[in-house]
Tab-separated table of C-alpha atoms and ligand atoms in Angstrom:
chain	number	residue	atom	x	y	z
A	299	MET	CA	158.562	-91.060	6.912
A	300	ASN	CA	159.325	-91.751	10.568
A	301	GLU	CA	158.301	-95.333	10.118
A	302	LYS	CA	160.644	-95.670	7.145
A	303	LEU	CA	163.458	-94.093	9.138
A	304	GLU	CA	162.898	-96.495	12.015
A	305	GLU	CA	162.927	-99.462	9.639
A	306	ILE	CA	166.156	-98.260	8.104
A	307	LYS	CA	167.736	-97.795	11.527
A	308	THR	CA	166.951	-101.416	12.347
A	309	ILE	CA	168.562	-102.604	9.105
A	310	LEU	CA	171.643	-100.481	9.686
A	311	LYS	CA	171.997	-101.778	13.234
A	312	LYS	CA	171.794	-105.356	12.007
A	313	TYR	CA	174.705	-104.766	9.619
A	314	GLY	CA	176.793	-102.472	11.830
A	315	GLN	CA	176.328	-99.503	9.478
A	316	GLU	CA	174.515	-97.094	11.822
A	317	HIS	CA	177.022	-94.351	11.030
A	318	LEU	CA	175.308	-93.829	7.664
A	319	LEU	CA	172.738	-91.676	9.459
A	320	ASN	CA	175.317	-89.681	11.453
A	321	HIS	CA	174.772	-86.553	9.350
A	322	TYR	CA	171.154	-87.208	8.431
A	323	GLU	CA	169.789	-84.313	10.480
A	324	THR	CA	172.121	-81.831	8.778
A	325	LEU	CA	170.764	-82.677	5.302
A	326	ASP	CA	167.964	-80.842	3.500
A	327	GLU	CA	164.744	-82.720	2.751
A	328	VAL	CA	165.788	-83.728	-0.776
A	329	HIS	CA	169.074	-85.183	0.400
A	330	LYS	CA	167.430	-86.870	3.366
A	331	GLN	CA	165.087	-88.661	1.007
A	332	LYS	CA	167.906	-89.510	-1.380
A	333	LEU	CA	169.984	-91.004	1.407
A	334	LEU	CA	167.116	-93.157	2.656
A	335	ASN	CA	166.407	-94.348	-0.875
A	336	GLN	CA	170.057	-95.188	-1.358
A	337	ILE	CA	170.188	-97.152	1.879
A	338	GLU	CA	167.063	-99.056	0.922
A	339	THR	CA	168.664	-100.266	-2.297
A	340	ILE	CA	171.930	-101.444	-0.739
A	341	ASN	CA	172.371	-105.189	-0.642
A	342	PHE	CA	174.021	-105.350	2.786
A	343	GLU	CA	174.504	-109.112	2.611
A	344	LEU	CA	176.496	-108.623	-0.593
A	345	ILE	CA	178.540	-105.813	0.966
A	346	ASN	CA	179.332	-108.036	3.976
A	347	HIS	CA	180.340	-110.837	1.669
A	348	LEU	CA	182.539	-108.528	-0.416
A	349	TYR	CA	184.172	-107.180	2.724
A	350	GLN	CA	184.997	-110.716	3.882
A	351	ASN	CA	186.529	-111.317	0.444
A	352	THR	CA	188.936	-108.415	0.944
A	353	LYS	CA	190.576	-110.537	3.614
A	354	LYS	CA	190.884	-113.631	1.449
A	355	GLU	CA	193.419	-114.316	-1.201
A	356	ILE	CA	191.785	-115.390	-4.444
A	357	LYS	CA	193.219	-118.698	-5.559
A	358	TYR	CA	192.818	-119.920	-9.104
A	359	ASN	CA	195.272	-122.783	-8.671
A	360	ASP	CA	192.659	-125.479	-9.065
A	361	ASP	CA	191.527	-124.204	-12.471
A	362	LYS	CA	192.688	-126.173	-15.493
A	363	ILE	CA	194.176	-123.638	-17.907
A	364	THR	CA	194.702	-124.577	-21.545
A	365	PRO	CA	195.430	-122.476	-24.652
A	366	MET	CA	192.601	-121.001	-26.689
A	367	GLU	CA	192.538	-121.367	-30.454
A	368	TYR	CA	192.556	-118.205	-32.543
A	369	LEU	CA	192.506	-117.066	-36.145
A	370	ASP	CA	194.933	-114.519	-37.537
A	371	LYS	CA	193.147	-111.861	-39.603
A	372	ASN	CA	196.185	-111.622	-41.845
A	373	LYS	CA	196.292	-115.342	-42.524
A	374	LEU	CA	192.709	-116.055	-43.482
A	375	TYR	CA	193.574	-116.306	-47.183
A	376	ASP	CA	190.522	-117.337	-49.260
A	377	ASP	CA	188.268	-117.344	-46.209
A	378	TYR	CA	188.772	-113.596	-45.711
A	379	LYS	CA	186.392	-112.597	-48.489
A	380	ARG	CA	183.874	-115.232	-47.499
A	381	TYR	CA	183.738	-113.996	-43.905
A	382	GLU	CA	183.724	-110.398	-45.048
A	383	ASN	CA	180.757	-110.942	-47.335
A	384	ILE	CA	178.729	-112.584	-44.583
A	385	GLY	CA	179.469	-109.649	-42.232
A	386	LYS	CA	178.866	-106.974	-44.871
A	387	LYS	CA	175.389	-108.297	-45.556
A	388	LEU	CA	174.500	-108.210	-41.852
A	389	ILE	CA	175.818	-104.673	-41.415
A	390	GLN	CA	173.951	-103.488	-44.474
A	391	GLU	CA	170.769	-104.949	-43.037
A	392	GLY	CA	171.259	-102.841	-39.882
A	393	LYS	CA	171.981	-105.817	-37.657
A	394	LEU	CA	175.014	-104.325	-35.901
A	395	ALA	CA	175.104	-101.850	-33.016
A	396	ALA	CA	178.156	-100.334	-31.349
A	397	VAL	CA	178.445	-99.959	-27.594
A	398	THR	CA	181.056	-97.725	-26.005
A	399	MET	CA	181.856	-98.223	-22.352
A	400	ALA	CA	182.583	-94.786	-20.959
A	401	GLY	CA	181.673	-95.197	-17.299
A	402	GLY	CA	185.206	-95.637	-15.966
A	403	GLN	CA	186.836	-93.116	-13.650
A	404	GLY	CA	189.987	-92.760	-15.718
A	405	THR	CA	192.033	-92.259	-12.565
A	406	ARG	CA	195.353	-93.123	-14.194
A	407	LEU	CA	194.877	-90.539	-16.944
A	408	GLY	CA	193.884	-87.940	-14.378
A	409	HIS	CA	191.705	-85.888	-16.735
A	410	ASN	CA	189.151	-83.609	-15.128
A	411	GLY	CA	185.952	-84.881	-16.757
A	412	PRO	CA	184.742	-88.012	-18.546
A	413	LYS	CA	187.600	-89.780	-20.343
A	414	GLY	CA	185.693	-89.567	-23.617
A	415	THR	CA	185.961	-85.769	-23.544
A	416	TYR	CA	189.753	-85.975	-23.522
A	417	ASP	CA	191.684	-84.357	-26.376
A	418	ILE	CA	194.706	-86.560	-27.187
A	419	GLY	CA	196.478	-83.665	-28.865
A	420	LEU	CA	195.768	-84.154	-32.561
A	421	ASP	CA	195.811	-81.044	-34.742
A	422	SER	CA	192.026	-81.348	-34.956
A	423	HIS	CA	191.791	-81.391	-31.122
A	424	LYS	CA	189.055	-83.969	-31.387
A	425	SER	CA	187.989	-85.737	-28.213
A	426	LEU	CA	188.035	-89.517	-27.816
A	427	PHE	CA	184.245	-89.475	-28.237
A	428	GLU	CA	184.552	-87.636	-31.534
A	429	LEU	CA	187.317	-89.906	-32.827
A	430	LEU	CA	185.181	-92.984	-32.225
A	431	CYS	CA	182.147	-91.236	-33.678
A	432	ASP	CA	184.137	-90.316	-36.807
A	433	SER	CA	185.010	-93.940	-37.341
A	434	LEU	CA	181.382	-95.039	-36.886
A	435	LYS	CA	180.154	-92.397	-39.323
A	436	GLU	CA	182.756	-93.326	-41.891
A	437	GLU	CA	181.861	-97.022	-41.676
A	438	GLY	CA	178.134	-96.252	-41.748
A	439	LYS	CA	178.641	-94.250	-44.925
A	440	LYS	CA	180.201	-97.264	-46.664
A	441	TYR	CA	176.981	-99.167	-46.093
A	442	GLY	CA	174.577	-96.271	-46.552
A	443	ILE	CA	173.296	-96.645	-42.989
A	444	THR	CA	173.794	-95.154	-39.527
A	445	ILE	CA	175.225	-97.618	-37.048
A	446	PRO	CA	173.221	-97.253	-33.803
A	447	TRP	CA	175.531	-96.134	-31.013
A	448	PHE	CA	174.992	-96.900	-27.337
A	449	ILE	CA	177.112	-95.187	-24.707
A	450	MET	CA	177.468	-96.436	-21.159
A	451	THR	CA	178.140	-93.743	-18.580
A	452	SER	CA	178.256	-93.814	-14.786
A	453	GLN	CA	176.206	-91.897	-12.222
A	454	GLU	CA	179.364	-89.862	-11.725
A	455	ASN	CA	179.933	-88.799	-15.322
A	456	ASN	CA	176.546	-89.141	-17.030
A	457	LYS	CA	175.568	-85.479	-16.770
A	458	ALA	CA	178.935	-84.184	-17.964
A	459	THR	CA	178.947	-86.685	-20.837
A	460	ILE	CA	175.509	-85.697	-22.094
A	461	GLU	CA	176.299	-81.993	-21.767
A	462	PHE	CA	179.446	-82.546	-23.820
A	463	PHE	CA	177.493	-84.292	-26.552
A	464	GLU	CA	174.801	-81.586	-26.515
A	465	LYS	CA	177.442	-78.899	-26.832
A	466	ASN	CA	178.874	-80.708	-29.833
A	467	LYS	CA	175.466	-81.305	-31.434
A	468	TYR	CA	175.899	-85.041	-30.861
A	469	PHE	CA	178.542	-85.033	-33.595
A	470	GLY	CA	175.785	-85.397	-36.171
A	471	TYR	CA	174.135	-88.353	-34.468
A	472	GLN	CA	170.533	-88.117	-33.258
A	473	LYS	CA	169.853	-88.695	-29.584
A	474	ASP	CA	167.177	-91.318	-28.898
A	475	LYS	CA	167.054	-92.220	-32.582
A	476	ASN	CA	170.472	-93.672	-33.255
A	477	LEU	CA	172.395	-92.507	-30.179
A	478	PHE	CA	171.489	-93.767	-26.718
A	479	PHE	CA	172.989	-93.160	-23.296
A	480	PHE	CA	172.557	-95.492	-20.361
A	481	ILE	CA	173.970	-95.490	-16.858
A	482	GLN	CA	175.818	-98.418	-15.389
A	483	GLY	CA	175.302	-99.825	-11.905
A	484	GLU	CA	177.299	-98.849	-8.868
A	485	LEU	CA	178.244	-100.224	-5.490
A	486	PRO	CA	179.084	-98.532	-2.200
A	487	MET	CA	182.739	-98.120	-1.296
A	488	ILE	CA	183.831	-99.392	2.102
A	489	ASP	CA	186.737	-98.661	4.428
A	490	THR	CA	189.130	-101.256	5.792
A	491	GLU	CA	186.724	-101.967	8.659
A	492	GLY	CA	183.893	-102.775	6.269
A	493	LYS	CA	182.057	-99.509	6.956
A	494	ILE	CA	180.315	-97.903	3.989
A	495	LEU	CA	181.691	-94.443	3.233
A	496	ILE	CA	179.696	-91.220	3.208
A	497	GLY	CA	180.652	-88.767	0.480
A	498	GLU	CA	181.029	-85.021	0.605
A	499	ASP	CA	177.340	-84.523	-0.226
A	500	GLY	CA	176.259	-86.536	2.816
A	501	LEU	CA	175.113	-89.397	0.589
A	502	ILE	CA	176.508	-92.910	0.227
A	503	LYS	CA	179.837	-92.949	-1.576
A	504	GLN	CA	179.273	-95.196	-4.560
A	505	ALA	CA	181.513	-96.207	-7.444
A	506	ALA	CA	180.767	-97.695	-10.861
A	507	ASP	CA	180.650	-101.484	-10.735
A	508	GLY	CA	183.286	-102.140	-13.425
A	509	HIS	CA	183.050	-102.833	-17.146
A	510	GLY	CA	181.522	-106.203	-16.276
A	511	GLY	CA	178.432	-104.204	-15.326
A	512	ILE	CA	177.803	-103.720	-19.046
A	513	TYR	CA	175.605	-106.776	-19.566
A	514	GLU	CA	173.276	-106.156	-16.656
A	515	SER	CA	172.947	-102.461	-17.383
A	516	LEU	CA	172.289	-103.010	-21.097
A	517	VAL	CA	169.387	-105.257	-20.129
A	518	LYS	CA	168.094	-103.344	-17.083
A	519	SER	CA	168.159	-99.972	-18.815
A	520	GLY	CA	166.056	-101.360	-21.661
A	521	MET	CA	168.863	-100.985	-24.218
A	522	THR	CA	168.728	-104.594	-25.417
A	523	LYS	CA	164.987	-104.130	-25.892
A	524	LYS	CA	165.688	-100.966	-27.877
A	525	MET	CA	168.264	-102.840	-29.964
A	526	ARG	CA	165.754	-105.541	-30.760
A	527	GLU	CA	163.234	-102.896	-31.837
A	528	LEU	CA	165.882	-101.535	-34.189
A	529	GLY	CA	166.487	-105.002	-35.620
A	530	VAL	CA	169.959	-105.327	-34.085
A	531	GLU	CA	171.329	-108.856	-33.722
A	532	TRP	CA	175.021	-108.227	-33.094
A	533	VAL	CA	176.585	-105.869	-30.583
A	534	PHE	CA	180.190	-104.723	-30.689
A	535	ILE	CA	181.355	-103.581	-27.248
A	536	ALA	CA	184.569	-101.630	-26.697
A	537	GLY	CA	186.035	-99.104	-24.279
A	538	ILE	CA	186.181	-95.362	-24.863
A	539	ASP	CA	189.924	-95.351	-24.438
A	540	ASN	CA	191.036	-97.137	-27.594
A	541	CYS	CA	191.021	-94.465	-30.278
A	542	LEU	CA	191.703	-97.042	-32.998
A	543	ALA	CA	188.886	-99.414	-31.994
A	544	LYS	CA	187.456	-100.889	-35.198
A	545	MET	CA	183.860	-101.269	-34.141
A	546	VAL	CA	182.481	-102.212	-37.523
A	547	ASP	CA	184.319	-105.292	-38.719
A	548	PRO	CA	182.529	-107.518	-41.234
A	549	VAL	CA	185.269	-110.143	-41.052
A	550	LEU	CA	184.790	-110.625	-37.307
A	551	MET	CA	181.024	-110.872	-37.797
A	552	GLY	CA	181.419	-113.350	-40.646
A	553	ILE	CA	183.633	-115.539	-38.478
A	554	ALA	CA	181.073	-115.529	-35.659
A	555	VAL	CA	178.328	-116.591	-38.047
A	556	ASP	CA	180.459	-119.155	-39.860
A	557	LYS	CA	181.681	-120.754	-36.631
A	558	SER	CA	178.200	-120.564	-35.063
A	559	VAL	CA	179.480	-118.766	-31.968
A	560	THR	CA	177.683	-116.013	-30.076
A	561	VAL	CA	180.867	-114.238	-28.967
A	562	ALA	CA	183.837	-113.243	-31.152
A	563	CYS	CA	186.725	-111.299	-29.664
A	564	LYS	CA	189.702	-109.468	-31.050
A	565	SER	CA	193.208	-109.955	-29.748
A	566	VAL	CA	196.622	-108.528	-30.426
A	567	VAL	CA	199.681	-110.641	-29.900
A	568	LYS	CA	201.609	-109.858	-26.725
A	569	ALA	CA	204.487	-107.462	-27.301
A	570	ASN	CA	206.707	-109.892	-25.346
A	571	PRO	CA	206.074	-112.872	-23.060
A	572	LYS	CA	206.388	-110.686	-19.968
A	573	GLU	CA	203.940	-107.991	-21.055
A	574	LYS	CA	201.448	-107.334	-18.264
A	575	VAL	CA	198.200	-108.044	-20.074
A	576	GLY	CA	195.375	-110.530	-19.730
A	577	VAL	CA	195.381	-113.229	-22.415
A	578	PHE	CA	192.712	-115.520	-23.831
A	579	CYS	CA	192.715	-119.087	-22.583
A	580	LYS	CA	190.351	-121.882	-21.691
A	581	ARG	CA	189.587	-122.267	-18.011
A	582	ASN	CA	188.205	-125.674	-17.137
A	583	GLY	CA	187.346	-126.033	-20.817
A	584	LYS	CA	185.438	-122.739	-21.056
A	585	PRO	CA	186.553	-119.484	-22.740
A	586	SER	CA	188.286	-117.120	-20.358
A	587	VAL	CA	190.934	-114.457	-19.937
A	588	ILE	CA	193.831	-115.113	-17.616
A	589	GLU	CA	195.602	-112.231	-15.888
A	590	TYR	CA	199.375	-111.927	-16.207
A	591	SER	CA	199.658	-112.411	-12.473
A	592	GLU	CA	197.961	-115.795	-12.716
A	593	ILE	CA	200.327	-117.497	-15.151
A	594	THR	CA	203.762	-118.905	-14.488
A	595	GLU	CA	206.838	-117.722	-16.373
A	596	GLU	CA	206.978	-121.102	-18.062
A	597	MET	CA	203.421	-120.741	-19.354
A	598	ALA	CA	204.062	-117.166	-20.450
A	599	GLU	CA	206.993	-118.287	-22.583
A	600	ALA	CA	205.589	-121.565	-23.951
A	601	CYS	CA	205.272	-121.678	-27.755
A	602	ASP	CA	203.498	-123.918	-30.256
A	603	GLU	CA	205.170	-125.747	-33.171
A	604	ASN	CA	205.116	-122.516	-35.227
A	605	GLY	CA	206.930	-120.541	-32.553
A	606	GLU	CA	203.772	-118.640	-31.539
A	607	LEU	CA	203.127	-118.001	-27.840
A	608	LEU	CA	200.546	-120.453	-26.485
A	609	TYR	CA	199.211	-117.738	-24.202
A	610	GLY	CA	199.947	-114.748	-26.406
A	611	GLU	CA	196.562	-113.372	-27.448
A	612	SER	CA	195.911	-110.231	-25.384
A	613	HIS	CA	192.355	-109.266	-24.599
A	614	ILE	CA	191.904	-105.676	-25.822
A	615	LEU	CA	188.290	-105.092	-24.787
A	616	CYS	CA	187.023	-105.283	-28.384
A	617	ASN	CA	184.355	-107.943	-28.410
A	618	LEU	CA	181.362	-108.856	-30.543
A	619	PHE	CA	178.297	-110.469	-28.965
A	620	ASN	CA	175.101	-111.839	-30.309
A	621	ILE	CA	172.286	-109.968	-28.561
A	622	GLU	CA	171.106	-113.239	-27.016
A	623	ALA	CA	174.497	-113.719	-25.384
A	624	VAL	CA	174.314	-110.189	-23.924
A	625	GLU	CA	170.868	-110.913	-22.504
A	626	ARG	CA	172.004	-114.217	-21.033
A	627	MET	CA	175.100	-112.664	-19.510
A	628	GLY	CA	172.985	-109.846	-18.096
A	629	LYS	CA	170.980	-112.314	-16.026
A	630	ASN	CA	173.837	-113.920	-14.143
A	631	PRO	CA	175.798	-111.963	-11.563
A	632	LEU	CA	179.549	-111.791	-12.103
A	633	PRO	CA	182.135	-112.027	-9.334
A	634	TYR	CA	183.477	-108.712	-8.045
A	635	HIS	CA	187.184	-107.937	-7.994
A	636	ILE	CA	188.571	-105.731	-5.284
A	637	ALA	CA	190.456	-102.501	-5.931
A	638	TYR	CA	192.064	-100.518	-3.124
A	639	LYS	CA	191.625	-96.827	-3.954
A	640	LYS	CA	191.835	-93.305	-2.588
A	641	ALA	CA	188.376	-92.033	-1.677
A	642	SER	CA	187.466	-88.828	0.140
A	643	TYR	CA	184.724	-89.126	2.733
A	644	LEU	CA	183.011	-87.441	5.689
A	645	ASP	CA	184.310	-88.583	9.059
A	646	LYS	CA	182.268	-89.028	12.248
A	647	GLU	CA	182.323	-85.294	12.931
A	648	GLY	CA	181.228	-84.470	9.410
A	649	LYS	CA	184.701	-83.277	8.411
A	650	LEU	CA	185.840	-84.016	4.852
A	651	VAL	CA	188.860	-86.324	4.743
A	652	VAL	CA	190.895	-86.299	1.525
A	653	PRO	CA	193.413	-89.152	1.781
A	654	ASP	CA	196.728	-89.115	-0.039
A	655	SER	CA	197.021	-92.886	-0.127
A	656	PRO	CA	194.451	-95.658	-0.723
A	657	ASN	CA	191.951	-96.045	2.103
A	658	ALA	CA	188.881	-97.749	0.648
A	659	TYR	CA	187.707	-100.755	-1.297
A	660	LYS	CA	185.914	-100.477	-4.590
A	661	PHE	CA	184.262	-103.495	-6.213
A	662	GLU	CA	184.348	-104.101	-9.924
A	663	ALA	CA	183.075	-106.818	-12.239
A	664	PHE	CA	185.177	-107.589	-15.310
A	665	LEU	CA	183.544	-108.007	-18.700
A	666	PHE	CA	185.553	-111.103	-19.566
A	667	ASP	CA	184.393	-113.005	-16.470
A	668	ALA	CA	181.177	-113.626	-18.392
A	669	PHE	CA	182.959	-115.432	-21.231
A	670	GLY	CA	182.552	-118.763	-19.412
A	671	GLU	CA	178.798	-118.446	-20.057
A	672	VAL	CA	179.374	-119.726	-23.581
A	673	ASP	CA	180.966	-123.023	-24.573
A	674	GLU	CA	182.855	-121.669	-27.527
A	675	MET	CA	183.937	-118.288	-28.822
A	676	ALA	CA	186.089	-117.121	-31.694
A	677	VAL	CA	189.273	-115.101	-31.197
A	678	LEU	CA	190.613	-113.062	-34.082
A	679	ARG	CA	194.161	-111.758	-33.927
A	680	VAL	CA	194.401	-108.293	-35.460
A	681	LYS	CA	197.341	-105.941	-35.917
A	682	ARG	CA	198.102	-103.793	-32.913
A	683	GLU	CA	199.047	-100.804	-35.067
A	684	GLU	CA	195.695	-100.989	-36.872
A	685	GLU	CA	193.276	-101.468	-34.004
A	686	PHE	CA	194.795	-100.781	-30.616
A	687	ALA	CA	195.846	-97.354	-29.358
A	688	PRO	CA	194.856	-97.230	-25.689
A	689	VAL	CA	194.803	-94.095	-23.544
A	690	LYS	CA	195.237	-95.363	-20.007
A	691	ASN	CA	197.984	-93.330	-18.367
A	692	ALA	CA	199.197	-89.755	-18.267
A	693	ASP	CA	202.100	-88.968	-20.621
A	694	SER	CA	204.597	-89.215	-17.759
A	695	ALA	CA	204.102	-93.017	-17.745
A	696	GLY	CA	205.384	-93.214	-21.338
A	697	VAL	CA	203.140	-96.175	-22.278
A	698	ASP	CA	199.475	-96.415	-23.271
A	699	CYS	CA	199.256	-92.670	-22.880
A	700	PRO	CA	197.979	-89.757	-25.020
A	701	LYS	CA	201.361	-89.414	-26.733
A	702	THR	CA	201.598	-93.064	-27.812
A	703	ALA	CA	197.921	-93.151	-28.815
A	704	ARG	CA	198.297	-89.940	-30.838
A	705	GLU	CA	201.310	-91.345	-32.716
A	706	LEU	CA	199.499	-94.594	-33.506
A	707	TYR	CA	196.377	-92.723	-34.588
A	708	LYS	CA	198.326	-90.384	-36.863
A	709	LYS	CA	200.277	-93.205	-38.420
A	710	PHE	CA	197.184	-95.276	-39.114
A	711	HIS	CA	195.306	-92.325	-40.610
A	712	ASN	CA	198.325	-91.068	-42.581
A	713	LEU	CA	198.406	-87.799	-40.705
A	714	VAL	CA	202.196	-87.765	-40.429
B	832	LIG	P1	189.776	-99.342	-17.291
B	832	LIG	O1	189.699	-100.577	-16.523
B	832	LIG	O2	191.021	-99.099	-18.019
B	832	LIG	O3	189.441	-98.132	-16.300
B	832	LIG	O4	188.539	-99.298	-18.248
B	832	LIG	P2	189.360	-96.577	-16.474
B	832	LIG	O5	188.231	-96.146	-15.636
B	832	LIG	O6	189.285	-96.104	-17.886
B	832	LIG	O7	190.711	-96.050	-15.889
B	832	LIG	P3	191.384	-96.184	-14.447
B	832	LIG	O8	191.580	-97.660	-14.204
B	832	LIG	O9	190.478	-95.545	-13.435
B	832	LIG	O10	192.658	-95.453	-14.630
B	832	LIG	C1	188.520	-99.841	-19.536
B	832	LIG	C2	187.263	-99.336	-20.221
B	832	LIG	O11	186.111	-99.737	-19.489
B	832	LIG	C3	185.333	-98.615	-19.133
B	832	LIG	C4	186.275	-97.428	-19.157
B	832	LIG	O12	185.556	-96.227	-19.376
B	832	LIG	C5	187.190	-97.805	-20.298
B	832	LIG	O13	186.604	-97.480	-21.533
B	832	LIG	N1	184.764	-98.817	-17.778
B	832	LIG	C6	185.553	-99.211	-16.761
B	832	LIG	C7	183.443	-98.543	-17.602
B	832	LIG	O14	182.720	-98.155	-18.539
B	832	LIG	N2	182.931	-98.701	-16.347
B	832	LIG	C8	183.674	-99.106	-15.292
B	832	LIG	O15	183.122	-99.223	-14.172
B	832	LIG	C9	185.021	-99.365	-15.502
């Protein structure tokens, strides 16, 4: 033990993080061990590198951005049935799994608990988890199968998520048979001096590594292996916060097969050229998503010969992957984006500091940064009112909030 502690002290000294042991002696044996284990797994070189990045401005100016082709689900005409039949056969054969990313912190919504447990205020008072589960069950019924469901949680919300499911008898699903939970990766949070924060429990303050962590965690947690055992070939990945997410879509699957692509994504057309959303594009010839902050006003307003926006297909985090693509993406690290957040921590004296403004950096990978791994992907434009009802903010924001999601949900399901 002492030897291990000495080794760790040397590492910490090398990286200027000696403060991580400031409160070591005040911890009980279990926490002492936990802290040492945590420190041993930290990639300090990466943390240093990420800290240096917080001082740099990311420049994309050299990238060649061009529009991405897309299909409109409502203008497929004769092809619609053809695609649908291809997809239906695959679903019937049990080749599709659904993955729900529920590891986010949901800070904007401000709900006390995992976002998936949130009740958007329907008469049924169903949680976001139950609404998505309902849709999976309904689709499964059409095909006489149960669509395997994989749920990504974070270290922070895993326990509460599983307890919630247990309490609700897994909404009729069967844990470890057709319902699987896995925990995403996390990274330490650092202050503006590059020092790793210590949380209230005396352990390293870590935060989930973004929805881009999905690929690596699906592979590392053995979920892709499990999928293969179940005969799954296609994986639909969406967030927990879109209560209209259509996870079982034979048309999208048929398009992927027909076009021989391993990734097929859904889009909704931008509400207006200035809407602050990421849109599909090609970056240096490869599929990508460009943030609203990265495109000029001229690009945002440019239209094709039919009057459609050239950069108008919003990425709505509803994407279909061939399992091989997931495995490939899980092998290559993604870049981390920096978020400046409020994070409570223990100061030098062991006093808890609860800041009222951002004080720390959190590092997140974005799912769409992996799109460049493939040469081609399909984009399918769907109707916003049919497939996109996000719950991002509290009602006071007035947009993408429980109230707007509830109205969209009710309208789509004829509950009004
Ligand atoms: P958002 O980026 O909107 O984040 O996630 P969020 O955590 O829900 O909310 P804020 O930004 O803290 O307010 C989009 C989807 O990706 C999942 C979220 O759970 C949500 O379904 N996600 C995000 C993860 O699963 N893990 C992450 O690390 C981040």
